Amino acid sequence: MKSVLIGVSGGIDSTFSAIYLSEKGYNVIAINLVLTSKNTVSKEVIELFKKYDIDFYTLDIRDYFKKTVIDSFINDYKKGFTPNPCSICNPLVKFKILVEQADKYNTDYIATGHYANTQDGFIKKHFSNKDQSYFLAYLPKKTVERTIFPLKEFEKKDIKTKIPLNLQESSDLCFVNDYRNLINHTKSGYILHNSQIVGLHNGFHNYTVGQRKGIKFSNEPYYVKSIDAVNGNIEIAKRHELYSDKFTINQIHLLKSKEWFNHNKVECLIRFKAKSTLAKFEPDTRKVFLDEALFAITKGQIAVFYHNDLIVGCGRIDEV
């Protein structure tokens, strides 16, 4: 009998995934990685696991999670970036520890409740609009080859009818409801339009590129175009001025050779749920050239490259 260690949060997706694997004949061990005080599994879910002969245990990694994800998240905001913590947490925390625990318990596979798929060692898009492949772009190929995504064949509406409990949905930020509560203060400064002062703000962490809310300059809509973390100033502009067709990336993770990228275009996604476009990535210059200009390309977000629905690389947006 093949064995699998699955990470569970207590939510509906991972709970269903664990049960589904058990029904498929796997010997299932479920582990709850305790990231925050909010991250708990209910007694009802634990009882459900017992019914399906699923061993369950918890592992408290709050200190490691804080150091690796939360502190990094806060530091990035203070530098004027808009970080994507899930894209960092998955390779450096969740999947890393799942692999370590799978080795400890000598299981064949690891699994999670992500809406994603795999093919030939690559992460593949999920067929539905719940696709979460974007957040898995930094996973090493060796980890992907060992991973099962039970939800690859299911839509969200299918899952909700199969679990006899009213379970929580996962949130965008698992460690805080409002990220601004984590950041004590950042520099106050001027709101600028065409380098002219048009207002004041009380901390640039309250803004992100592309934001319209809170910009009270005129009756016409204006958006945050850039954030100067050194001086504390925010530049605003009309919507059409926030479109760009090129940017550079760092923290690059490629699953194809540089030579391959020099000869192939990719589908580029600049943020989760954003519009994508074809692009050319130049590994030597770190530059990405888009076929179509996109709105509010934001420093700190992850640019993910797809080819035939498979993730072939990614990097953090550095300069626009």
Coordinates of C-alpha atoms in Angstrom, one line a residue:
M1 CA 0.0 0.0 0.0
K2 CA 1.4 3.4 -1.0
S3 CA 1.6 6.0 1.8
V4 CA 1.1 9.8 1.8
L5 CA 1.6 12.6 4.3
I6 CA -0.8 15.4 3.7
G7 CA -0.8 18.9 5.2
V8 CA -4.2 19.8 6.6
S9 CA -5.4 23.2 7.9
G10 CA -8.8 22.1 9.2
G11 CA -10.5 23.7 6.2
I12 CA -12.7 22.0 3.7
D13 CA -10.2 21.5 0.9
S14 CA -7.5 19.7 2.8
T15 CA -10.0 17.7 4.9
F16 CA -11.6 16.4 1.7
S17 CA -8.2 15.7 0.2
A18 CA -7.2 13.6 3.1
I19 CA -10.4 11.5 3.1
Y20 CA -10.3 11.2 -0.7
L21 CA -6.7 9.7 -0.6
S22 CA -7.8 7.3 2.1
E23 CA -10.7 6.1 0.0
K24 CA -8.3 5.7 -2.9
G25 CA -6.4 3.1 -0.9
Y26 CA -3.5 5.2 0.4
N27 CA -2.2 4.9 4.0
V28 CA -2.7 8.5 5.0
I29 CA -1.0 10.5 7.7
A30 CA -2.4 14.0 8.2
I31 CA -0.3 16.8 9.7
N32 CA -1.4 20.2 10.8
L33 CA 1.5 22.7 10.7
V34 CA 0.7 25.2 13.4
L35 CA 1.7 28.5 11.8
T36 CA -0.3 30.8 14.1
S37 CA -2.7 30.6 17.0
K38 CA -5.6 30.7 14.5
N39 CA -4.3 27.6 12.7
T40 CA -6.2 24.8 14.5
V41 CA -8.1 21.7 13.4
S42 CA -11.5 21.1 15.0
K43 CA -12.5 18.1 17.1
E44 CA -15.1 17.2 14.4
V45 CA -12.4 17.0 11.7
I46 CA -10.2 14.9 13.9
E47 CA -13.1 12.5 14.6
L48 CA -13.7 12.4 10.8
F49 CA -10.1 11.4 10.2
K50 CA -10.4 8.6 12.8
K51 CA -13.4 7.3 10.9
Y52 CA -11.2 6.9 7.8
D53 CA -8.2 5.5 9.7
I54 CA -6.2 8.6 9.1
D55 CA -3.5 9.2 11.6
F56 CA -3.4 12.9 12.7
Y57 CA -0.8 15.0 14.5
T58 CA 0.3 18.6 14.8
L59 CA 3.7 20.3 14.5
D60 CA 4.2 23.7 16.0
I61 CA 6.4 25.8 13.7
R62 CA 5.2 29.2 14.7
D63 CA 8.7 30.6 15.4
Y64 CA 10.1 29.3 12.1
F65 CA 7.0 30.7 10.2
K66 CA 7.3 34.1 11.9
K67 CA 11.0 34.3 11.1
T68 CA 10.7 33.1 7.5
V69 CA 7.4 34.5 6.3
I70 CA 6.0 37.2 8.7
D71 CA 9.2 39.1 9.4
S72 CA 10.1 39.0 5.7
F73 CA 6.6 40.2 4.8
I74 CA 6.9 43.2 7.2
N75 CA 10.4 44.1 6.0
D76 CA 9.3 44.0 2.3
Y77 CA 6.4 46.4 3.0
K78 CA 8.8 48.8 4.8
K79 CA 10.9 48.8 1.7
G80 CA 8.0 49.8 -0.5
F81 CA 7.3 46.4 -2.0
T82 CA 4.0 44.6 -2.1
P83 CA 5.0 41.0 -1.1
N84 CA 3.3 37.7 -1.9
P85 CA 3.8 35.6 1.3
C86 CA 2.1 32.5 0.0
S87 CA 4.6 32.1 -2.8
I88 CA 7.4 32.2 -0.3
C89 CA 5.7 30.2 2.4
N90 CA 5.0 27.2 0.2
P91 CA 8.6 26.4 -0.8
L92 CA 10.4 27.6 2.3
V93 CA 8.0 26.5 5.0
K94 CA 5.0 24.2 4.1
F95 CA 6.4 22.0 1.4
K96 CA 9.9 22.0 2.9
I97 CA 8.6 20.7 6.2
L98 CA 6.1 18.3 4.6
V99 CA 9.1 16.7 2.8
E100 CA 11.1 16.5 6.0
Q101 CA 8.2 14.9 7.8
A102 CA 7.5 12.5 4.9
D103 CA 11.1 11.4 5.2
K104 CA 10.8 11.0 8.9
Y105 CA 7.7 8.8 8.6
N106 CA 8.9 7.1 5.4
T107 CA 5.9 8.0 3.3
D108 CA 6.0 7.7 -0.5
Y109 CA 4.3 11.0 -1.3
I110 CA 3.2 14.3 0.2
A111 CA -0.1 16.1 -0.6
T112 CA -2.0 19.3 0.0
G113 CA -5.4 20.7 -0.7
H114 CA -4.3 23.1 -3.4
Y115 CA -6.3 23.4 -6.6
A116 CA -3.4 22.5 -8.9
N117 CA -2.1 19.6 -11.0
T118 CA 1.3 18.2 -12.0
Q119 CA 2.7 16.8 -15.2
D120 CA 6.2 15.4 -15.8
G121 CA 7.6 17.1 -12.7
F122 CA 6.1 20.5 -13.5
I123 CA 3.2 22.3 -11.7
K124 CA 0.2 22.5 -14.0
K125 CA -2.7 24.8 -13.9
H126 CA -6.0 23.6 -12.5
F127 CA -8.8 23.4 -15.0
S128 CA -11.2 25.6 -12.9
N129 CA -11.2 29.2 -11.9
K130 CA -10.0 28.2 -8.5
D131 CA -6.5 27.5 -9.9
Q132 CA -3.8 28.0 -7.3
S133 CA -0.8 27.0 -9.3
Y134 CA 0.6 30.6 -9.2
F135 CA 1.4 30.2 -5.5
L136 CA 3.4 27.0 -6.1
A137 CA 5.8 28.4 -8.7
Y138 CA 8.9 28.3 -6.5
L139 CA 8.6 24.6 -5.6
P140 CA 11.7 22.6 -6.6
K141 CA 11.1 20.0 -9.3
K142 CA 12.1 17.2 -6.9
T143 CA 9.4 18.2 -4.5
V144 CA 6.8 18.5 -7.3
E145 CA 7.6 14.9 -8.4
R146 CA 6.7 13.6 -5.0
T147 CA 3.5 15.7 -4.6
I148 CA -0.1 14.6 -5.1
F149 CA -2.9 17.2 -5.5
P150 CA -6.1 15.3 -4.9
L151 CA -8.2 18.3 -6.0
K152 CA -6.8 18.2 -9.5
E153 CA -10.0 16.6 -10.8
F154 CA -12.5 18.5 -8.6
E155 CA -14.2 21.9 -8.6
K156 CA -15.0 23.7 -5.4
K157 CA -18.7 23.1 -5.7
D158 CA -18.0 19.3 -5.8
I159 CA -16.1 19.5 -2.5
K160 CA -18.8 21.3 -0.6
T161 CA -21.3 18.5 -1.1
K162 CA -19.0 15.7 0.1
I163 CA -18.0 16.9 3.6
P164 CA -20.7 16.7 6.3
L165 CA -19.3 19.6 8.2
N166 CA -19.5 23.4 7.9
L167 CA -15.8 24.0 7.6
Q168 CA -13.8 27.2 7.1
E169 CA -12.5 28.6 3.8
S170 CA -8.8 29.5 3.6
S171 CA -8.0 33.2 3.8
D172 CA -5.7 35.2 1.6
L173 CA -3.4 36.0 4.6
C174 CA -3.5 33.1 7.1
F175 CA -1.6 35.1 9.8
V176 CA -3.5 38.4 9.9
N177 CA -6.8 39.8 8.8
D178 CA -5.4 43.2 7.9
Y179 CA -1.7 43.4 7.0
R180 CA -1.6 47.0 8.3
N181 CA -2.0 45.7 11.8
L182 CA 1.4 44.1 11.5
I183 CA 3.3 47.2 10.5
N184 CA 3.8 49.7 13.2
H185 CA 4.7 52.6 11.0
T186 CA 6.4 53.6 7.7
K187 CA 7.4 57.1 6.6
S188 CA 4.7 59.7 6.1
G189 CA 5.2 61.9 3.1
Y190 CA 3.8 63.7 0.1
I191 CA 1.4 62.5 -2.5
L192 CA 2.8 63.7 -5.8
H193 CA 1.3 64.2 -9.3
N194 CA 3.7 65.0 -12.0
S195 CA 6.2 65.7 -9.2
Q196 CA 4.0 68.3 -7.7
I197 CA 2.7 68.0 -4.2
V198 CA -1.1 67.4 -4.1
G199 CA -1.5 65.9 -0.7
L200 CA -0.1 64.2 2.4
H201 CA -0.3 60.6 3.7
N202 CA 0.5 59.1 7.1
G203 CA 2.5 56.0 6.0
F204 CA 3.2 54.5 2.6
H205 CA 2.5 50.9 3.8
N206 CA -1.2 51.9 3.5
Y207 CA -0.8 52.0 -0.3
T208 CA 0.1 49.7 -3.1
V209 CA 0.7 50.3 -6.8
G210 CA -2.7 50.3 -8.6
Q211 CA -4.7 51.4 -5.6
R212 CA -7.4 53.9 -6.1
K213 CA -9.1 53.9 -2.7
G214 CA -7.9 56.7 -0.5
I215 CA -6.6 58.9 -3.3
K216 CA -8.6 62.1 -3.0
F217 CA -7.0 64.5 -5.5
S218 CA -9.9 65.4 -7.9
N219 CA -13.2 64.1 -9.1
E220 CA -11.4 62.0 -11.7
P221 CA -10.0 58.6 -10.6
Y222 CA -6.3 58.5 -9.8
Y223 CA -4.2 55.6 -8.9
V224 CA -0.9 54.9 -7.0
K225 CA 1.8 54.7 -9.7
S226 CA 4.9 54.3 -7.5
I227 CA 6.1 54.3 -3.9
D228 CA 9.4 55.9 -2.8
A229 CA 10.3 54.1 0.5
V230 CA 13.4 56.2 1.0
N231 CA 11.7 59.6 1.0
G232 CA 8.2 58.3 1.9
N233 CA 6.5 59.9 -1.2
I234 CA 3.8 58.4 -3.3
E235 CA 3.3 59.2 -7.0
I236 CA -0.2 59.1 -8.4
A237 CA -1.4 59.1 -12.0
K238 CA -4.3 58.4 -14.3
R239 CA -5.1 54.8 -15.0
H240 CA -3.6 54.7 -18.5
E241 CA -0.2 55.8 -17.1
L242 CA 0.1 52.6 -15.0
Y243 CA 0.4 50.3 -18.0
S244 CA 3.8 48.9 -18.7
D245 CA 5.2 46.3 -21.2
K246 CA 8.5 45.5 -19.5
F247 CA 10.1 44.9 -16.1
T248 CA 13.0 43.1 -14.5
I249 CA 12.9 40.2 -11.9
N250 CA 15.2 38.8 -9.3
Q251 CA 15.1 35.7 -7.0
I252 CA 14.8 33.8 -10.3
H253 CA 13.7 30.1 -10.3
L254 CA 13.9 28.5 -13.8
L255 CA 12.7 24.9 -14.6
K256 CA 13.9 25.2 -18.2
S257 CA 17.4 26.1 -19.5
K258 CA 18.4 29.6 -20.3
E259 CA 18.8 28.5 -23.9
W260 CA 15.1 27.3 -23.9
F261 CA 14.0 30.8 -22.7
N262 CA 16.0 32.5 -25.4
H263 CA 14.0 30.6 -28.0
N264 CA 10.5 30.4 -26.5
K265 CA 7.8 32.8 -25.4
V266 CA 5.9 32.1 -22.2
E267 CA 2.5 33.1 -20.8
C268 CA 3.3 35.6 -18.0
L269 CA 1.1 36.2 -14.9
I270 CA 2.2 39.2 -12.9
R271 CA -0.1 38.6 -9.9
F272 CA -2.7 36.1 -8.8
K273 CA -5.9 36.4 -10.8
A274 CA -4.5 39.1 -13.0
K275 CA -4.7 39.1 -16.8
S276 CA -1.9 37.3 -18.4
T277 CA -0.1 37.9 -21.7
L278 CA 2.6 36.3 -23.8
A279 CA 6.1 37.4 -22.9
K280 CA 9.8 37.0 -23.7
F281 CA 12.2 36.5 -20.8
E282 CA 15.9 37.2 -21.2
P283 CA 17.7 35.3 -18.5
D284 CA 21.0 37.2 -18.9
T285 CA 19.5 40.7 -18.5
R286 CA 16.6 39.5 -16.1
K287 CA 14.2 41.5 -18.3
V288 CA 10.7 40.5 -19.2
F289 CA 9.1 41.9 -22.4
L290 CA 5.4 41.6 -22.6
D291 CA 3.4 41.3 -25.9
E292 CA 0.7 43.4 -24.3
A293 CA 1.1 46.2 -21.6
L294 CA -0.4 45.2 -18.3
F295 CA -1.9 47.4 -15.5
A296 CA -0.1 48.1 -12.2
I297 CA 2.9 45.8 -12.4
T298 CA 4.0 45.9 -8.8
K299 CA 7.4 45.5 -7.2
G300 CA 7.5 42.5 -4.8
Q301 CA 4.8 40.5 -6.6
I302 CA 5.8 37.2 -8.3
A303 CA 5.9 36.9 -12.1
V304 CA 5.1 33.4 -13.1
F305 CA 5.9 31.9 -16.5
Y306 CA 3.7 29.2 -18.0
H307 CA 4.2 27.2 -21.2
N308 CA 1.3 24.9 -22.3
D309 CA -0.2 25.4 -18.8
L310 CA 3.0 24.2 -17.1
I311 CA 5.0 26.5 -14.8
V312 CA 8.5 26.8 -16.3
G313 CA 9.9 29.6 -14.1
C314 CA 9.2 32.6 -12.0
G315 CA 10.9 35.6 -10.3
R316 CA 10.1 38.5 -8.0
I317 CA 9.3 41.7 -9.8
D318 CA 12.2 44.1 -9.1
E319 CA 12.0 47.1 -11.3
V320 CA 9.2 48.4 -13.6

